[in-house]
XYZ file of C-alpha atoms in Angstrom:
559
model
C 110.941 -51.924 50.317
C 109.215 -52.244 46.934
C 105.557 -53.209 47.001
C 102.765 -53.698 44.533
C 100.371 -50.858 43.986
C 96.713 -51.261 43.032
C 97.629 -51.903 39.415
C 100.266 -54.466 40.363
C 103.378 -52.452 39.467
C 106.332 -52.163 41.790
C 106.766 -48.874 43.579
C 108.910 -47.880 46.569
C 107.072 -47.236 49.806
C 108.472 -44.832 52.398
C 108.964 -46.236 55.877
C 106.847 -43.314 57.146
C 104.064 -43.705 54.559
C 101.524 -45.142 57.059
C 101.605 -41.848 58.962
C 99.719 -40.279 56.050
C 96.640 -42.084 57.382
C 95.365 -40.018 60.309
C 93.814 -42.863 62.258
C 97.009 -44.910 62.120
C 99.023 -41.895 63.303
C 96.591 -41.222 66.154
C 96.527 -44.843 67.309
C 100.308 -45.114 66.943
C 100.898 -42.065 69.191
C 98.347 -43.281 71.746
C 99.874 -46.774 71.683
C 103.324 -45.263 72.207
C 102.071 -43.614 75.408
C 100.432 -46.880 76.481
C 103.657 -48.783 75.792
C 105.534 -46.352 78.000
C 103.044 -46.997 80.786
C 103.183 -50.768 80.361
C 106.978 -50.865 80.544
C 107.026 -48.562 83.563
C 104.531 -50.884 85.266
C 106.633 -53.952 84.414
C 109.621 -52.360 86.156
C 107.477 -51.595 89.182
C 106.076 -55.130 89.350
C 109.450 -56.848 88.951
C 111.193 -54.675 91.508
C 108.270 -54.783 93.956
C 108.429 -58.584 93.868
C 112.173 -58.375 94.521
C 111.827 -55.862 97.349
C 109.187 -57.818 99.294
C 111.641 -60.689 99.659
C 110.223 -63.149 97.145
C 112.290 -66.133 96.043
C 114.059 -66.227 92.671
C 111.425 -68.479 91.114
C 108.610 -66.092 92.153
C 110.570 -63.144 90.742
C 110.908 -64.944 87.407
C 107.188 -65.840 87.535
C 106.325 -62.129 87.191
C 107.387 -62.423 83.567
C 105.730 -65.827 83.193
C 102.414 -64.631 84.649
C 102.273 -61.875 82.036
C 103.090 -64.116 79.079
C 101.138 -67.247 80.102
C 97.688 -65.717 79.341
C 98.897 -64.854 75.863
C 99.590 -68.529 75.292
C 96.249 -69.584 76.813
C 93.827 -67.058 75.325
C 95.358 -65.640 72.132
C 93.657 -68.131 69.809
C 90.271 -67.335 71.310
C 91.062 -63.631 70.955
C 92.153 -64.106 67.341
C 88.946 -65.965 66.493
C 86.866 -63.172 68.036
C 88.926 -60.527 66.214
C 88.415 -62.245 62.836
C 84.650 -62.645 63.293
C 83.587 -59.459 65.068
C 84.463 -55.777 65.359
C 88.217 -55.572 66.002
C 87.964 -51.955 67.186
C 85.418 -52.829 69.872
C 87.477 -55.807 71.040
C 90.564 -53.627 71.346
C 88.569 -50.930 73.180
C 87.154 -53.479 75.635
C 90.671 -54.831 76.272
C 91.978 -51.353 77.030
C 89.129 -50.651 79.478
C 89.844 -53.952 81.238
C 93.552 -53.138 81.493
C 92.697 -49.700 82.910
C 90.537 -51.266 85.636
C 93.241 -53.799 86.567
C 95.933 -51.115 86.727
C 93.806 -48.875 88.955
C 93.165 -51.787 91.341
C 96.881 -52.670 91.431
C 97.771 -49.025 92.140
C 95.414 -48.888 95.109
C 96.676 -52.177 96.551
C 100.301 -51.062 96.217
C 99.566 -47.627 97.725
C 97.933 -49.168 100.814
C 100.712 -51.777 101.107
C 98.374 -54.730 100.549
C 100.427 -56.501 97.886
C 101.697 -60.020 98.551
C 103.770 -62.069 96.089
C 100.790 -64.155 94.971
C 98.455 -61.156 94.750
C 101.014 -59.392 92.553
C 101.221 -62.466 90.328
C 97.413 -62.443 90.095
C 97.397 -58.835 88.934
C 100.162 -59.410 86.384
C 98.234 -62.452 85.128
C 95.169 -60.238 84.572
C 97.341 -57.723 82.729
C 98.498 -60.592 80.539
C 94.853 -61.536 79.877
C 94.062 -58.034 78.661
C 97.175 -58.050 76.509
C 96.217 -61.441 75.048
C 92.859 -60.132 73.805
C 94.288 -56.789 72.702
C 97.190 -58.165 70.645
C 95.469 -59.996 67.755
C 92.833 -57.251 67.450
C 95.466 -54.478 67.289
C 97.833 -56.241 64.929
C 95.097 -57.318 62.514
C 93.368 -53.919 62.791
C 96.397 -52.293 61.172
C 95.210 -53.765 57.862
C 92.015 -51.695 58.208
C 93.930 -48.486 58.916
C 96.368 -48.588 56.002
C 96.279 -50.133 52.505
C 98.112 -53.408 51.964
C 100.949 -51.629 50.158
C 101.745 -49.774 53.409
C 101.281 -52.788 55.694
C 104.964 -53.862 55.966
C 105.968 -50.295 56.855
C 103.151 -50.084 59.394
C 104.326 -53.308 61.066
C 107.842 -51.881 61.292
C 106.543 -48.600 62.745
C 104.579 -50.468 65.409
C 107.729 -52.354 66.371
C 109.624 -49.080 66.334
C 107.084 -47.438 68.640
C 107.279 -50.228 71.180
C 111.050 -50.165 71.169
C 111.222 -46.382 71.488
C 109.215 -46.870 74.659
C 111.479 -49.746 75.657
C 114.575 -47.585 75.282
C 113.356 -44.919 77.721
C 110.428 -46.385 79.657
C 112.352 -48.892 81.822
C 114.916 -46.307 82.934
C 112.068 -43.892 83.687
C 110.282 -46.684 85.537
C 113.379 -47.397 87.607
C 113.632 -43.699 88.478
C 109.945 -43.546 89.482
C 110.215 -46.677 91.624
C 113.420 -45.470 93.273
C 112.138 -41.967 94.099
C 108.383 -42.442 94.720
C 107.572 -46.132 94.876
C 106.087 -48.970 92.864
C 102.539 -47.675 93.269
C 103.475 -44.565 91.253
C 104.638 -46.770 88.356
C 101.265 -48.526 88.399
C 99.423 -45.188 88.486
C 101.358 -43.881 85.476
C 100.406 -47.004 83.561
C 96.712 -46.552 84.407
C 96.796 -42.994 83.062
C 98.579 -44.130 79.890
C 95.549 -46.137 78.740
C 93.269 -43.085 78.551
C 94.605 -41.668 75.276
C 94.168 -44.916 73.346
C 90.687 -45.424 74.814
C 89.629 -41.952 73.629
C 91.073 -42.466 70.123
C 89.373 -45.838 69.687
C 86.057 -44.583 71.070
C 86.003 -41.659 68.603
C 87.042 -43.686 65.555
C 84.058 -44.903 63.565
C 85.449 -46.849 60.595
C 83.301 -47.778 57.629
C 82.119 -51.337 58.089
C 81.915 -53.504 54.963
C 78.671 -55.464 54.746
C 78.979 -58.916 56.281
C 77.818 -61.428 53.687
C 77.998 -64.486 55.939
C 77.195 -64.869 59.640
C 80.138 -65.134 62.052
C 81.605 -68.549 62.696
C 81.008 -70.133 66.065
C 83.935 -69.740 68.438
C 84.857 -73.414 68.338
C 84.754 -73.727 64.556
C 86.636 -70.444 64.134
C 89.434 -71.606 66.436
C 89.598 -74.968 64.644
C 89.769 -73.180 61.275
C 92.708 -71.094 62.472
C 94.597 -74.142 63.727
C 93.874 -76.001 60.488
C 95.037 -73.100 58.327
C 98.365 -72.773 60.122
C 98.889 -76.552 60.315
C 98.341 -76.845 56.540
C 100.662 -73.905 55.786
C 104.260 -75.233 56.059
C 105.853 -71.791 56.046
C 103.742 -70.650 58.995
C 104.462 -73.835 60.931
C 108.212 -73.244 60.620
C 107.813 -69.663 61.860
C 105.858 -70.850 64.906
C 108.471 -73.453 65.818
C 111.414 -71.086 65.452
C 109.548 -68.390 67.385
C 108.851 -70.794 70.251
C 112.528 -71.793 70.483
C 113.652 -68.165 70.437
C 111.116 -67.177 73.091
C 112.060 -70.112 75.324
C 115.760 -69.227 75.366
C 115.853 -65.445 74.948
C 113.388 -64.731 77.760
C 116.033 -65.845 80.274
C 117.729 -62.455 80.029
C 114.553 -60.468 80.671
C 113.123 -62.825 83.305
C 116.362 -62.768 85.317
C 117.273 -59.121 84.689
C 116.264 -57.980 88.219
C 118.613 -60.638 89.606
C 121.338 -59.623 87.137
C 121.065 -56.049 88.446
C 120.909 -57.073 92.115
C 123.244 -60.069 92.355
C 125.721 -59.946 89.460
C 126.213 -56.166 89.278
C 125.288 -55.344 92.902
C 122.920 -52.547 91.835
C 119.434 -51.282 92.674
C 116.231 -50.359 90.827
C 117.953 -47.588 88.879
C 120.562 -50.087 87.622
C 117.739 -52.413 86.638
C 116.084 -49.578 84.715
C 119.375 -48.777 82.977
C 119.743 -52.387 81.840
C 116.216 -52.394 80.475
C 116.864 -49.034 78.846
C 119.997 -50.376 77.139
C 117.997 -53.355 75.911
C 115.363 -50.995 74.480
C 117.944 -48.715 72.878
C 119.459 -51.716 71.150
C 116.004 -52.715 69.955
C 115.470 -49.293 68.377
C 118.832 -49.602 66.652
C 117.889 -53.046 65.403
C 114.608 -51.705 64.014
C 116.411 -48.871 62.211
C 118.884 -51.301 60.658
C 116.365 -54.019 59.843
C 115.456 -52.830 56.344
C 119.088 -52.486 55.298
C 119.959 -55.860 56.813
C 117.074 -57.570 55.013
C 118.331 -56.139 51.746
C 121.817 -57.524 52.376
C 120.915 -60.870 53.972
C 118.379 -63.612 53.493
C 115.671 -63.862 56.129
C 117.153 -67.101 57.479
C 120.652 -65.601 57.716
C 119.282 -62.570 59.563
C 117.413 -64.730 62.077
C 120.448 -66.987 62.658
C 122.545 -63.919 63.404
C 119.853 -62.759 65.842
C 119.944 -66.137 67.635
C 123.748 -66.093 67.897
C 123.932 -62.436 68.936
C 121.431 -63.025 71.704
C 123.538 -65.985 72.848
C 126.457 -63.546 73.191
C 124.209 -61.209 75.206
C 123.199 -63.998 77.607
C 126.808 -65.144 78.012
C 128.155 -61.686 78.829
C 125.238 -60.992 81.194
C 125.946 -64.226 83.032
C 129.686 -63.615 83.421
C 130.219 -59.840 83.658
C 130.274 -57.988 87.017
C 130.530 -54.608 85.262
C 127.485 -52.419 84.603
C 128.819 -50.919 81.364
C 129.735 -54.284 79.830
C 126.347 -55.712 80.745
C 124.581 -52.675 79.255
C 126.462 -53.183 75.967
C 125.405 -56.830 76.008
C 121.799 -55.782 76.660
C 121.918 -53.412 73.685
C 123.084 -56.285 71.499
C 120.313 -58.456 72.896
C 117.692 -55.782 72.231
C 118.758 -55.480 68.597
C 118.678 -59.261 68.208
C 115.277 -59.450 69.895
C 113.576 -56.998 67.535
C 115.246 -58.412 64.418
C 114.061 -61.940 65.182
C 110.543 -61.163 66.391
C 109.767 -58.534 63.733
C 110.908 -60.994 61.054
C 108.620 -63.685 62.473
C 105.676 -61.275 62.788
C 105.991 -59.827 59.292
C 106.209 -63.308 57.781
C 102.998 -64.367 59.541
C 101.072 -61.238 58.536
C 102.152 -61.301 54.908
C 101.450 -65.040 54.625
C 97.864 -64.931 55.943
C 94.680 -63.678 54.248
C 92.418 -61.221 56.075
C 89.821 -63.811 57.054
C 92.310 -65.675 59.254
C 95.100 -63.172 59.975
C 93.980 -62.611 63.576
C 94.081 -66.329 64.316
C 97.431 -66.800 62.560
C 98.907 -63.979 64.620
C 97.315 -65.449 67.740
C 98.889 -68.845 67.123
C 102.241 -67.187 66.498
C 101.863 -65.315 69.781
C 100.834 -68.521 71.550
C 103.928 -70.317 70.303
C 106.359 -67.490 71.034
C 104.887 -66.312 74.319
C 104.255 -69.905 75.358
C 107.979 -70.466 74.959
C 108.591 -67.298 76.970
C 106.235 -68.350 79.777
C 107.738 -71.823 80.025
C 111.248 -70.410 79.759
C 110.601 -67.840 82.506
C 109.580 -70.632 84.861
C 112.450 -72.949 83.851
C 115.132 -70.271 84.182
C 113.635 -69.045 87.463
C 113.756 -72.544 88.973
C 117.301 -72.969 87.669
C 118.324 -69.635 89.228
C 116.853 -70.718 92.564
C 118.998 -73.870 92.566
C 122.154 -72.850 90.698
C 122.351 -69.064 91.010
C 121.816 -66.387 88.378
C 124.832 -66.995 86.142
C 124.404 -70.657 85.159
C 120.854 -70.364 83.729
C 121.998 -67.529 81.454
C 124.800 -69.700 80.111
C 122.350 -72.578 79.601
C 120.048 -70.243 77.659
C 122.976 -69.226 75.455
C 123.518 -72.888 74.539
C 119.830 -73.250 73.594
C 120.076 -70.128 71.412
C 123.048 -71.598 69.534
C 121.032 -74.783 69.017
C 118.133 -72.636 67.738
C 120.418 -71.086 65.137
C 121.545 -74.566 64.070
C 117.892 -75.615 63.726
C 117.751 -73.331 60.696
C 119.926 -75.791 58.804
C 117.024 -78.264 58.818
C 114.058 -75.874 59.042
C 114.989 -72.596 57.332
C 112.559 -69.706 57.295
C 110.913 -68.859 53.966
C 111.944 -65.689 52.232
C 109.674 -62.780 53.118
C 107.280 -62.181 50.239
C 104.298 -59.928 49.779
C 101.714 -62.396 48.457
C 98.404 -61.299 46.977
C 96.083 -62.873 49.503
C 92.998 -60.896 48.548
C 89.917 -63.029 47.786
C 89.883 -64.413 44.247
C 86.255 -63.284 43.791
C 85.523 -65.617 40.874
C 83.118 -67.973 42.612
C 79.389 -67.331 42.442
C 77.006 -69.219 44.676
C 75.148 -71.636 42.380
C 71.386 -71.762 41.986
C 70.229 -75.046 43.467
C 67.021 -76.962 42.837
C 66.689 -78.313 46.399
C 65.756 -75.803 49.062
C 68.167 -76.192 51.954
C 69.078 -74.309 55.087
C 72.575 -72.927 55.747
C 73.071 -75.703 58.304
C 72.042 -78.470 55.879
C 74.700 -81.050 55.123
C 77.048 -82.758 54.792
C 77.676 -81.380 51.303
C 79.716 -83.586 48.957
C 81.574 -81.995 46.034
C 82.978 -83.879 43.047
C 85.003 -82.353 40.206
C 85.641 -84.463 37.112
C 88.803 -83.995 35.029
C 89.938 -85.603 31.785
C 93.718 -86.081 31.920
C 95.841 -87.757 29.259
C 98.424 -90.348 30.265
C 101.267 -87.989 29.331
C 99.999 -85.405 31.840
C 99.358 -87.721 34.805
C 102.609 -86.946 36.643
C 102.105 -83.188 36.308
C 98.431 -83.568 37.297
C 99.285 -85.469 40.481
C 101.868 -82.860 41.456
C 99.335 -80.048 41.077
C 96.660 -82.031 42.910
C 98.996 -82.441 45.901
C 98.990 -78.658 46.261
C 95.239 -78.605 45.591
C 94.722 -81.071 48.436
C 96.697 -78.875 50.821
C 94.725 -75.756 49.871
C 91.356 -77.533 50.099
C 92.097 -78.951 53.550
C 93.637 -75.680 54.715
C 90.422 -73.824 53.823
C 88.088 -76.293 55.526
C 87.431 -79.235 53.197
C 87.174 -82.691 54.784
C 87.656 -86.240 53.510
C 89.512 -85.067 50.392
C 90.191 -87.917 47.966
C 91.324 -88.316 44.372
C 89.702 -91.114 42.347
C 90.590 -92.667 38.965
C 88.065 -94.410 36.758
C 89.022 -98.070 36.225
C 87.215 -98.330 32.873
C 88.299 -94.976 31.479
C 91.665 -94.144 33.101
C 91.657 -90.622 31.655
C 88.817 -89.673 34.021
C 89.889 -88.425 37.436
C 87.505 -87.233 40.153
C 88.383 -84.893 43.005
C 86.025 -85.412 45.944
C 85.666 -83.649 49.295
C 83.082 -82.852 51.961
C 81.949 -79.745 53.791
C 79.926 -80.181 57.001
C 77.158 -77.766 55.887
C 76.163 -75.649 52.918
C 77.324 -72.569 54.819
C 80.753 -74.162 55.281
C 80.849 -74.859 51.537
C 80.180 -71.183 50.794
C 82.872 -70.111 53.267
C 85.318 -72.579 51.722
C 84.945 -71.064 48.260
C 85.119 -67.490 49.480
C 88.468 -68.211 51.162
C 90.253 -68.895 47.857
C 92.868 -66.183 47.317
C 94.536 -64.611 44.301
C 97.711 -66.517 45.215
C 95.777 -69.809 44.992
C 94.560 -69.040 41.461
C 97.643 -70.540 39.787
C 96.669 -74.031 40.958
C 93.187 -73.821 39.470
C 94.499 -72.357 36.233
C 97.095 -75.125 35.906
C 94.419 -77.790 36.417
C 92.232 -76.239 33.727
C 95.225 -76.313 31.370
C 95.761 -80.023 32.025
C 92.055 -80.857 31.637
C 91.407 -82.182 28.108
C 87.617 -82.453 28.146
C 85.422 -80.553 25.691
C 84.063 -78.373 28.497
C 85.353 -77.093 31.802
C 85.802 -79.684 34.585
C 82.359 -80.898 35.646
C 81.376 -79.906 39.208
C 78.625 -81.747 41.084
C 77.293 -80.576 44.441
C 75.374 -83.161 46.451
C 73.940 -83.428 49.928
C 73.966 -86.627 51.946
C 70.561 -88.039 52.841
C 69.646 -90.887 55.182
C 67.270 -93.695 54.235
C 64.621 -95.507 56.239
C 61.076 -94.966 57.415
C 62.002 -92.233 59.897
C 63.240 -90.081 57.025
C 60.237 -90.371 54.728
C 58.483 -87.247 56.022
C 58.462 -84.850 53.033
C 59.007 -81.949 55.396
C 62.352 -83.418 56.416
C 63.569 -83.628 52.823
C 63.082 -80.019 51.773
C 63.339 -76.754 53.625
C 62.509 -73.178 52.758
C 65.614 -71.030 52.745
C 64.584 -68.307 55.193
C 67.158 -65.800 53.955
C 69.833 -66.047 51.258
C 73.414 -66.712 52.317
C 74.747 -64.328 49.697
C 73.515 -62.009 47.026
C 73.064 -64.396 44.032
C 74.121 -61.633 41.647
C 77.461 -61.076 43.411
C 80.529 -62.999 42.351
C 82.308 -64.183 45.482
């Protein structure tokens, strides 16, 4: 797809261009091996739960126990990834997953696994995945330039689905010939390559100008950014609906293999393999389909195609027909989820991309976790076929939802920092935690421009609040109606600095339009004030001024 190079001109980017960057290639290969291991382990866990005589709802909970931690902990993981070393977070997650897989292997080998113990282990695997996901996905932007980012996202999806196309069938073969413990052992070994690659990689670290945000404020900032970004909110909702309905096929696939087709673990592996092969095909066709169709049309087709997959799986007693349906479902799965993921990544600046991805994962995997439980309970009461048909109906409704809430067209926005703001020299010595800080900006707007001014200020309000401003208001002078004042608060001076450094190149058009509408002799007048309390308890001179122990930023650097 065409992208912008450093000078801003369009140039075509090869789908394999990210492989020119050695670290991306090394991590991609190591992740491919890890994906193989993870899928082999998932086959072992699902079939082990089936073979020890667990009920249908416990079988479906294997999938839910893996996805639930992603819903619970992804935002925390995204906040940590955005504020600290993403490589170290990913490395720690991989070491944790290695330890859990080794413990699960030993328990399975010595025949100590019970249904609830297996669910506990799969929950821990989900925890490691929850902390690994935002770090890995946002780390891609540090491995390749932004012009190669869309291709890198597609290659990551391709790698996972290559593993999906072969790994489940291989997992079924391993479980059938050796046992579930061997599948868990293979997965433990698969983590070693990625651990070695990450441990040896020492990327250049840009100097951190500001201290990290606290965990609570960082999580709140991520929620606020997504909530104030309508395009991202639509993606999260559609992703949650898709995850809720589409997970029925994967959560109930062991029962489809055992009850509807009358097969064993090898049949289960074949169904998963067909699903993965379809996903690879969908990834290969995705670029061509996006050129021919709008993003919304592509996602609607994915919803409807997956509904066909669920319907055939629920009604067919034939292995071949069900495998064809699984291939269709795999293609639909990757087309929908890769479209959602790419939209989130290309619509989020670097300072918050980990949290945006985390919230997307929470919405989608939260839908999957809830759906796994719902469809498992339904299968326990109504059999395997009816829940699949119910899921198909929900998928059709999800496609219809696009009539009211269509997805935005996928665009590569310039979300690099604007880098025009310079921290002002202030006469009052304050600490970074001093506040609240009150900002007023005075504009002179003629009566003829009021309508246009209010329209631009509506977007300004959204951007201000999205980036952390509070109590935003717009005031008009009653004596001189051409004077308008924009007013907002930041909790501390440090928050004010962060707020200004979050302005992106894509936001610049709003500021430029406001300066065009301003008719004053000079630029709009900005006043920065700090709230102070009155009363005897505040008359100590030492409480009114503070020495700034260390500067927040280099005063000579434009930020």
